[in-house]
Coordinates of N, CA, C and O in Angstrom, one line a residue:
A54 N 39.4 -29.7 2.0 CA 38.1 -29.9 2.6 C 37.5 -28.6 3.1 O 36.3 -28.5 2.9
A55 N 38.3 -27.7 3.6 CA 37.7 -26.4 4.1 C 37.2 -25.6 2.9 O 36.2 -25.0 3.0
A56 N 37.9 -25.7 1.7 CA 37.5 -24.9 0.5 C 36.1 -25.5 0.0 O 35.2 -24.8 -0.4
A57 N 36.0 -26.9 0.1 CA 34.8 -27.5 -0.4 C 33.6 -27.1 0.5 O 32.5 -26.9 0.1
A58 N 33.9 -27.1 1.8 CA 32.8 -26.7 2.8 C 32.4 -25.3 2.6 O 31.2 -25.0 2.7
A59 N 33.4 -24.4 2.3 CA 33.1 -23.0 2.1 C 32.3 -22.9 0.8 O 31.3 -22.1 0.8
A60 N 32.6 -23.6 -0.2 CA 31.9 -23.5 -1.5 C 30.4 -24.0 -1.3 O 29.5 -23.4 -1.8
L61 N 30.3 -25.1 -0.5 CA 28.9 -25.7 -0.3 C 28.1 -24.7 0.6 O 27.0 -24.4 0.3
S62 N 28.8 -24.1 1.6 CA 28.1 -23.1 2.4 C 27.7 -21.9 1.5 O 26.6 -21.3 1.7
A63 N 28.6 -21.4 0.6 CA 28.3 -20.3 -0.3 C 27.1 -20.7 -1.2 O 26.3 -19.8 -1.4
A64 N 27.1 -21.9 -1.7 CA 26.1 -22.3 -2.6 C 24.7 -22.3 -1.9 O 23.7 -21.9 -2.4
S65 N 24.7 -22.7 -0.6 CA 23.4 -22.7 0.1 C 23.0 -21.3 0.4 O 21.8 -21.1 0.6
A66 N 23.9 -20.4 0.5 CA 23.5 -19.0 0.7 C 23.1 -18.3 -0.6 O 22.8 -17.1 -0.6
G67 N 23.3 -18.9 -1.7 CA 23.0 -18.2 -3.0 C 24.1 -17.4 -3.5 O 23.9 -16.5 -4.3
I68 N 25.3 -17.7 -3.1 CA 26.5 -16.9 -3.6 C 27.5 -17.9 -4.1 O 27.5 -19.0 -3.7
G69 N 28.5 -17.4 -4.9 CA 29.5 -18.2 -5.4 C 30.8 -17.5 -5.4 O 30.9 -16.3 -5.6
S70 N 31.9 -18.2 -5.3 CA 33.2 -17.6 -5.3 C 33.6 -17.3 -6.8 O 33.2 -18.0 -7.7
T71 N 34.2 -16.1 -7.0 CA 34.6 -15.7 -8.3 C 36.1 -15.7 -8.6 O 36.5 -15.3 -9.6
D72 N 36.8 -16.1 -7.6 CA 38.3 -16.2 -7.7 C 38.8 -14.8 -8.2 O 39.6 -14.7 -9.1
G73 N 38.3 -13.7 -7.7 CA 38.8 -12.4 -8.0 C 38.1 -11.7 -9.1 O 38.5 -10.6 -9.5
A74 N 37.0 -12.2 -9.6 CA 36.3 -11.6 -10.7 C 35.5 -10.3 -10.2 O 35.7 -9.3 -10.8
R75 N 34.6 -10.5 -9.2 CA 33.8 -9.4 -8.8 C 33.6 -9.5 -7.3 O 33.6 -10.5 -6.7
G76 N 33.3 -8.3 -6.7 CA 33.0 -8.3 -5.2 C 34.2 -8.4 -4.4 O 35.3 -8.7 -4.9
S77 N 34.1 -8.1 -3.1 CA 35.2 -8.1 -2.3 C 34.9 -8.7 -0.9 O 33.8 -8.4 -0.4
G78 N 35.8 -9.4 -0.3 CA 35.5 -10.0 1.0 C 36.0 -9.1 2.1 O 36.1 -9.5 3.2
E79 N 36.4 -7.9 1.8 CA 37.0 -7.0 2.8 C 35.9 -6.6 3.8 O 36.2 -6.2 4.9
G80 N 34.6 -6.6 3.4 CA 33.6 -6.2 4.3 C 33.1 -7.2 5.3 O 32.0 -7.2 5.8
G81 N 34.0 -8.2 5.7 CA 33.6 -9.1 6.7 C 33.9 -10.6 6.4 O 33.9 -11.4 7.2
C82 N 34.2 -10.9 5.1 CA 34.5 -12.2 4.7 C 35.9 -12.5 5.1 O 36.8 -11.7 4.8
E83 N 36.2 -13.6 5.7 CA 37.5 -14.0 6.1 C 38.3 -14.4 4.9 O 37.8 -15.0 3.9
G84 N 39.6 -14.2 4.9 CA 40.5 -14.7 3.9 C 40.5 -13.8 2.6 O 41.2 -14.2 1.7
G85 N 39.8 -12.7 2.6 CA 39.8 -11.9 1.5 C 39.2 -12.5 0.2 O 39.5 -12.0 -0.9
E86 N 38.3 -13.5 0.3 CA 37.7 -14.1 -0.8 C 36.7 -13.2 -1.5 O 36.2 -12.3 -0.8
E87 N 36.5 -13.4 -2.7 CA 35.5 -12.5 -3.4 C 34.3 -13.3 -3.8 O 34.4 -14.5 -4.1
W88 N 33.1 -12.7 -3.8 CA 31.8 -13.4 -4.0 C 30.9 -12.6 -4.9 O 31.0 -11.4 -5.1
L89 N 29.9 -13.3 -5.5 CA 28.9 -12.7 -6.2 C 27.6 -13.5 -6.0 O 27.7 -14.7 -5.7
L90 N 26.5 -12.9 -6.3 CA 25.2 -13.6 -6.2 C 25.1 -14.5 -7.4 O 25.4 -14.1 -8.5
L91 N 24.6 -15.7 -7.2 CA 24.4 -16.6 -8.3 C 23.1 -16.3 -9.1 O 22.1 -15.8 -8.5
P92 N 23.0 -16.5 -10.4 CA 21.8 -16.4 -11.1 C 20.8 -17.4 -10.5 O 21.2 -18.5 -10.0
E93 N 19.5 -17.2 -10.6 CA 18.5 -18.0 -10.0 C 18.7 -19.5 -10.4 O 18.6 -20.4 -9.5
A94 N 18.9 -19.8 -11.7 CA 19.0 -21.2 -12.1 C 20.2 -21.9 -11.5 O 20.1 -23.0 -11.1
E95 N 21.3 -21.2 -11.4 CA 22.5 -21.8 -10.8 C 22.3 -22.0 -9.3 O 22.7 -23.0 -8.7
Y96 N 21.6 -21.1 -8.6 CA 21.3 -21.2 -7.2 C 20.4 -22.5 -7.0 O 20.6 -23.3 -6.1
V97 N 19.4 -22.7 -7.8 CA 18.5 -23.8 -7.7 C 19.2 -25.1 -7.8 O 19.1 -26.0 -7.1
V98 N 20.1 -25.2 -8.8 CA 20.9 -26.4 -9.0 C 21.8 -26.7 -7.8 O 21.8 -27.8 -7.3
A99 N 22.5 -25.7 -7.3 CA 23.3 -25.8 -6.1 C 22.5 -26.2 -4.9 O 22.9 -27.1 -4.1
K100 N 21.4 -25.6 -4.7 CA 20.5 -25.8 -3.5 C 20.0 -27.3 -3.6 O 19.9 -28.0 -2.6
N101 N 19.6 -27.7 -4.8 CA 19.0 -29.0 -4.9 C 20.1 -30.1 -4.8 O 19.8 -31.2 -4.2
R102 N 21.3 -29.8 -5.2 CA 22.4 -30.7 -5.0 C 22.7 -30.9 -3.5 O 22.9 -32.0 -3.0
E103 N 22.7 -29.8 -2.8 CA 22.9 -29.8 -1.3 C 21.7 -30.6 -0.6 O 21.9 -31.4 0.3
A104 N 20.5 -30.3 -1.1 CA 19.3 -31.0 -0.5 C 19.4 -32.5 -0.7 O 19.0 -33.3 0.2
A105 N 19.8 -32.9 -1.9 CA 19.9 -34.4 -2.2 C 20.9 -35.0 -1.3 O 20.7 -36.1 -0.8
A106 N 22.0 -34.3 -1.0 CA 23.1 -34.9 -0.2 C 22.6 -35.0 1.2 O 23.0 -36.0 2.0
K107 N 21.7 -34.2 1.7 CA 21.1 -34.3 3.0 C 19.8 -35.0 3.1 O 19.1 -35.1 4.1
N108 N 19.4 -35.5 1.9 CA 18.1 -36.3 1.8 C 16.9 -35.4 2.2 O 16.0 -35.8 2.9
E109 N 16.9 -34.1 1.7 CA 15.9 -33.2 2.0 C 15.2 -32.8 0.8 O 15.7 -33.0 -0.3
K110 N 14.1 -32.1 0.9 CA 13.3 -31.5 -0.2 C 14.1 -30.4 -0.9 O 14.6 -29.5 -0.1
G111 N 14.1 -30.3 -2.2 CA 14.8 -29.2 -2.9 C 14.0 -28.0 -3.1 O 12.9 -27.9 -2.5
V112 N 14.4 -27.1 -4.0 CA 13.7 -25.9 -4.3 C 13.4 -25.9 -5.8 O 14.0 -26.6 -6.6
K113 N 12.4 -25.1 -6.2 CA 12.0 -25.0 -7.6 C 12.4 -23.7 -8.1 O 12.4 -22.7 -7.4
L114 N 12.6 -23.6 -9.4 CA 12.9 -22.4 -10.1 C 11.5 -21.7 -10.3 O 10.5 -22.2 -10.7
C115 N 11.5 -20.4 -9.9 CA 10.3 -19.6 -10.0 C 10.1 -19.1 -11.4 O 11.1 -18.6 -12.0
R116 N 9.0 -19.3 -12.0 CA 8.7 -18.8 -13.4 C 7.6 -17.8 -13.4 O 6.6 -18.0 -12.7
N117 N 7.8 -16.8 -14.2 CA 6.7 -15.8 -14.4 C 6.0 -15.3 -13.2 O 4.8 -15.4 -13.0
K118 N 6.8 -14.7 -12.2 CA 6.2 -14.2 -11.1 C 5.3 -13.0 -11.5 O 5.7 -12.1 -12.3
Q119 N 4.1 -13.0 -11.0 CA 3.2 -11.9 -11.4 C 2.4 -11.6 -10.1 O 1.6 -12.3 -9.7
Y120 N 2.7 -10.4 -9.5 CA 2.1 -10.1 -8.3 C 0.7 -9.6 -8.5 O -0.2 -9.9 -7.8
F121 N 0.5 -8.7 -9.4 CA -0.8 -8.1 -9.7 C -0.9 -8.0 -11.2 O 0.0 -7.8 -11.9
R122 N -2.1 -8.2 -11.7 CA -2.3 -8.2 -13.1 C -2.7 -6.8 -13.6 O -3.0 -6.6 -14.7
Y123 N -2.7 -5.8 -12.7 CA -3.1 -4.4 -13.0 C -1.9 -3.6 -13.1 O -0.9 -3.8 -12.4
K124 N -1.9 -2.6 -14.0 CA -0.8 -1.8 -14.3 C -0.9 -0.4 -13.7 O 0.0 0.3 -13.5
L125 N -2.2 0.0 -13.4 CA -2.5 1.3 -12.9 C -3.0 1.2 -11.4 O -3.8 0.3 -11.1
L126 N -2.6 2.1 -10.6 CA -3.0 2.1 -9.2 C -4.5 2.1 -9.0 O -5.1 1.4 -8.2
P127 N -5.3 3.0 -9.8 CA -6.7 2.9 -9.6 C -7.4 1.6 -9.9 O -8.3 1.1 -9.3
D128 N -6.8 0.9 -10.9 CA -7.3 -0.5 -11.3 C -7.0 -1.4 -10.1 O -7.8 -2.3 -9.8
L129 N -5.8 -1.4 -9.6 CA -5.4 -2.3 -8.5 C -6.3 -2.0 -7.3 O -6.8 -3.0 -6.7
L130 N -6.5 -0.8 -6.9 CA -7.3 -0.5 -5.7 C -8.8 -0.8 -5.9 O -9.5 -1.2 -5.0
S131 N -9.3 -0.7 -7.1 CA -10.7 -0.9 -7.3 C -11.1 -2.3 -7.6 O -12.2 -2.8 -7.3
R132 N -10.2 -3.1 -8.3 CA -10.5 -4.4 -8.8 C -9.9 -5.5 -8.0 O -10.3 -6.7 -8.1
H133 N -8.8 -5.3 -7.3 CA -8.1 -6.4 -6.6 C -9.1 -7.0 -5.5 O -9.6 -6.2 -4.7
P134 N -9.2 -8.3 -5.5 CA -10.2 -8.9 -4.5 C -9.7 -8.6 -3.0 O -8.5 -8.6 -2.8
P135 N -10.7 -8.5 -2.1 CA -10.3 -8.3 -0.7 C -9.7 -9.6 -0.2 O -9.9 -10.7 -0.7
R136 N -9.1 -9.5 1.0 CA -8.5 -10.7 1.6 C -9.6 -11.7 2.0 O -9.3 -12.9 2.0
K137 N -10.7 -11.2 2.5 CA -11.8 -12.1 2.9 C -13.1 -11.6 2.3 O -13.2 -10.4 2.1
A138 N -14.0 -12.5 2.0 CA -15.3 -12.1 1.4 C -16.1 -11.3 2.5 O -16.0 -11.6 3.7
H139 N -16.8 -10.4 2.0 CA -17.7 -9.5 2.8 C -19.0 -10.2 3.1 O -19.6 -10.8 2.2
A140 N -19.4 -10.2 4.4 CA -20.6 -10.9 4.8 C -21.8 -10.1 4.4 O -22.9 -10.7 4.1
T141 N -21.7 -8.8 4.3 CA -22.9 -8.0 3.9 C -22.6 -7.0 2.9 O -21.4 -6.7 2.6
A142 N -23.6 -6.4 2.3 CA -23.4 -5.4 1.3 C -22.8 -4.1 1.9 O -22.1 -3.4 1.3
E143 N -23.2 -3.9 3.1 CA -22.6 -2.7 3.9 C -21.1 -2.8 4.0 O -20.4 -1.8 3.9
E144 N -20.7 -4.0 4.4 CA -19.2 -4.2 4.5 C -18.5 -4.0 3.2 O -17.4 -3.4 3.1
A145 N -19.1 -4.5 2.1 CA -18.5 -4.3 0.8 C -18.4 -2.9 0.4 O -17.4 -2.4 -0.2
E146 N -19.5 -2.1 0.7 CA -19.5 -0.7 0.4 C -18.5 0.1 1.2 O -17.8 1.0 0.7
A147 N -18.4 -0.3 2.5 CA -17.4 0.3 3.4 C -16.0 0.1 2.9 O -15.1 1.0 2.9
E148 N -15.7 -1.1 2.4 CA -14.4 -1.5 1.8 C -14.1 -0.6 0.5 O -13.0 -0.1 0.3
A149 N -15.1 -0.5 -0.3 CA -15.0 0.3 -1.5 C -14.7 1.7 -1.2 O -13.9 2.4 -1.8
E150 N -15.4 2.3 -0.2 CA -15.2 3.6 0.3 C -13.7 3.8 0.8 O -13.1 4.8 0.5
R151 N -13.3 2.9 1.6 CA -11.9 2.9 2.1 C -10.9 2.9 0.9 O -9.9 3.6 0.9
R152 N -11.2 2.1 -0.1 CA -10.3 2.1 -1.2 C -10.3 3.4 -2.0 O -9.2 3.8 -2.5
R153 N -11.4 4.0 -2.2 CA -11.5 5.3 -2.9 C -10.8 6.3 -2.1 O -10.1 7.1 -2.7
A154 N -10.9 6.3 -0.8 CA -10.2 7.3 0.1 C -8.7 7.1 0.0 O -7.9 8.0 -0.1
M155 N -8.3 5.8 0.0 CA -6.9 5.5 -0.1 C -6.3 6.0 -1.5 O -5.2 6.6 -1.5
L156 N -7.1 5.8 -2.6 CA -6.6 6.2 -3.9 C -6.5 7.8 -3.9 O -5.5 8.3 -4.4
S157 N -7.4 8.5 -3.3 CA -7.4 9.9 -3.3 C -6.2 10.4 -2.4 O -5.4 11.3 -2.8
F158 N -5.9 9.7 -1.3 CA -4.8 10.0 -0.4 C -3.5 9.8 -1.1 O -2.6 10.7 -1.2
I159 N -3.3 8.7 -1.7 CA -2.1 8.4 -2.4 C -1.8 9.3 -3.6 O -0.7 9.8 -3.8
S160 N -2.9 9.6 -4.3 CA -2.8 10.5 -5.5 C -2.3 11.9 -5.1 O -1.5 12.5 -5.7
G161 N -2.8 12.4 -3.9 CA -2.4 13.7 -3.4 C -0.9 13.7 -3.0 O -0.2 14.7 -3.2
L162 N -0.4 12.6 -2.5 CA 1.0 12.5 -2.1 C 1.9 12.3 -3.3 O 3.1 12.7 -3.2
L163 N 1.4 11.7 -4.3 CA 2.3 11.4 -5.5 C 2.2 12.4 -6.6 O 2.6 12.1 -7.7
Q164 N 1.7 13.6 -6.4 CA 1.7 14.6 -7.4 C 3.1 14.9 -7.9 O 4.0 15.1 -7.1
Y165 N 3.3 14.9 -9.2 CA 4.6 15.2 -9.7 C 5.1 16.6 -9.5 O 6.2 16.9 -9.1
D166 N 4.1 17.5 -9.6 CA 4.4 19.0 -9.4 C 4.5 19.3 -7.9 O 3.5 19.1 -7.2
P167 N 5.6 19.7 -7.4 CA 5.7 20.0 -6.0 C 4.7 21.0 -5.5 O 4.3 21.0 -4.4
A168 N 4.3 21.9 -6.4 CA 3.3 22.9 -6.0 C 1.9 22.3 -5.7 O 1.1 22.8 -4.9
Q169 N 1.6 21.2 -6.4 CA 0.4 20.5 -6.3 C 0.4 19.4 -5.2 O -0.6 19.0 -4.7
R170 N 1.6 18.9 -4.9 CA 1.8 17.8 -4.0 C 1.4 18.3 -2.6 O 1.8 19.4 -2.2
W171 N 0.8 17.5 -1.8 CA 0.4 17.8 -0.4 C 1.6 17.8 0.5 O 2.5 17.0 0.3
T172 N 1.5 18.7 1.4 CA 2.5 18.7 2.5 C 2.1 17.7 3.6 O 0.9 17.3 3.6
P173 N 2.9 17.3 4.5 CA 2.5 16.4 5.5 C 1.3 16.9 6.3 O 0.4 16.2 6.7
R174 N 1.3 18.2 6.6 CA 0.2 18.8 7.4 C -1.1 18.7 6.6 O -2.1 18.6 7.2
Q175 N -1.0 18.9 5.3 CA -2.3 18.8 4.5 C -2.7 17.3 4.5 O -3.9 17.0 4.6
A176 N -1.8 16.4 4.3 CA -2.1 15.0 4.2 C -2.8 14.4 5.4 O -3.7 13.6 5.3
I177 N -2.4 14.8 6.6 CA -2.9 14.2 7.8 C -4.4 14.7 8.0 O -5.1 14.1 8.9
Q178 N -4.9 15.6 7.2 CA -6.3 16.0 7.3 C -7.2 15.2 6.4 O -8.4 15.3 6.5
H179 N -6.6 14.3 5.6 CA -7.4 13.5 4.7 C -8.3 12.5 5.4 O -7.8 11.9 6.4
P180 N -9.5 12.2 5.0 CA -10.3 11.3 5.6 C -9.7 9.8 5.7 O -10.1 9.1 6.6
F181 N -8.8 9.5 4.8 CA -8.2 8.2 4.9 C -7.4 8.1 6.2 O -7.3 7.0 6.8
I182 N -6.8 9.2 6.6 CA -6.0 9.2 7.9 C -6.9 9.5 9.1 O -6.7 8.9 10.1
T183 N -7.8 10.5 9.0 CA -8.6 10.8 10.1 C -9.7 9.8 10.4 O -10.2 9.8 11.5
G184 N -10.1 9.0 9.4 CA -11.2 8.0 9.6 C -12.6 8.6 9.4 O -13.5 7.9 9.6
S185 N -12.6 9.9 9.0 CA -14.0 10.4 8.8 C -14.5 9.9 7.4 O -13.8 9.3 6.6
K186 N -15.8 10.2 7.2 CA -16.4 9.7 5.9 C -15.8 10.4 4.7 O -15.7 11.6 4.7
Y187 N -15.4 9.6 3.7 CA -14.9 10.1 2.5 C -16.1 10.4 1.5 O -16.8 9.5 1.3
T188 N -16.2 11.6 1.1 CA -17.3 12.0 0.2 C -17.0 12.0 -1.2 O -17.9 12.3 -2.0
G189 N -15.8 11.7 -1.6 CA -15.4 11.7 -3.0 C -14.6 12.9 -3.4 O -14.0 13.0 -4.4
R190 N -14.6 13.9 -2.5 CA -13.8 15.1 -2.8 C -13.1 15.4 -1.5 O -13.6 15.3 -0.4
F191 N -11.8 15.9 -1.6 CA -11.1 16.4 -0.5 C -10.3 17.6 -0.9 O -9.5 17.5 -1.8
A192 N -10.7 18.7 -0.4 CA -10.0 20.0 -0.7 C -9.0 20.3 0.4 O -9.3 20.3 1.6
V193 N -7.7 20.4 0.0 CA -6.7 20.6 1.0 C -6.6 22.1 1.3 O -6.9 23.0 0.5
A194 N -6.3 22.4 2.6 CA -6.1 23.8 3.0 C -4.8 24.2 2.4 O -3.9 23.5 2.2
P195 N -4.8 25.5 2.0 CA -3.5 26.0 1.4 C -2.3 25.8 2.4 O -2.5 25.9 3.6
A196 N -1.2 25.5 1.8 CA 0.0 25.3 2.7 C 0.5 26.6 3.2 O 0.4 27.6 2.5
A197 N 0.8 26.6 4.5 CA 1.4 27.8 5.1 C 2.7 28.1 4.5 O 3.5 27.2 4.3
P198 N 3.0 29.4 4.3 CA 4.4 29.7 3.7 C 5.5 29.3 4.7 O 5.3 29.3 5.9
A199 N 6.5 28.8 4.2 CA 7.7 28.4 5.0 C 8.3 29.6 5.7 O 8.4 30.7 5.1
A200 N 8.7 29.4 6.9 CA 9.3 30.5 7.7 C 10.7 30.8 7.1 O 11.4 29.8 6.7
P201 N 11.1 32.0 7.0 CA 12.4 32.3 6.4 C 13.5 31.8 7.3 O 13.4 31.8 8.5
A202 N 14.6 31.3 6.7 CA 15.7 30.7 7.5 C 16.5 31.9 8.0 O 16.7 32.9 7.4
A203 N 16.9 31.7 9.3 CA 17.6 32.8 9.9 C 19.1 32.6 9.8 O 19.7 31.7 9.6

């Protein structure tokens, strides 16, 4: 009975016993049992079986999760709809300006070449951080040379 309760508890947590196949119970599981995460389909079956026994609502298998339909950051920031509709054209333009500033800021931080990438001191001067008006261009001050290690 204890083994069945443990299996049901494991199934509700999305894990299953492997009888020594993978994973280890040494990190806190009692009895030295071994566990692994269930594939989503198996988890849904186990969870629904448990829900039916308790006369509760089950879970559904998630299909084709798609968070954003854009593949490039500029597309995401410029085309993704805002959380709420803008009441005025001024609000819409302010949101568009914030998004352009955000893109400029993120682009400066994500430069592949370390010589072109902004330092934290340079980044905090960006209008996205300071809240000043973004004009479409941001020239970073040259980075101060690092002090020699003593």
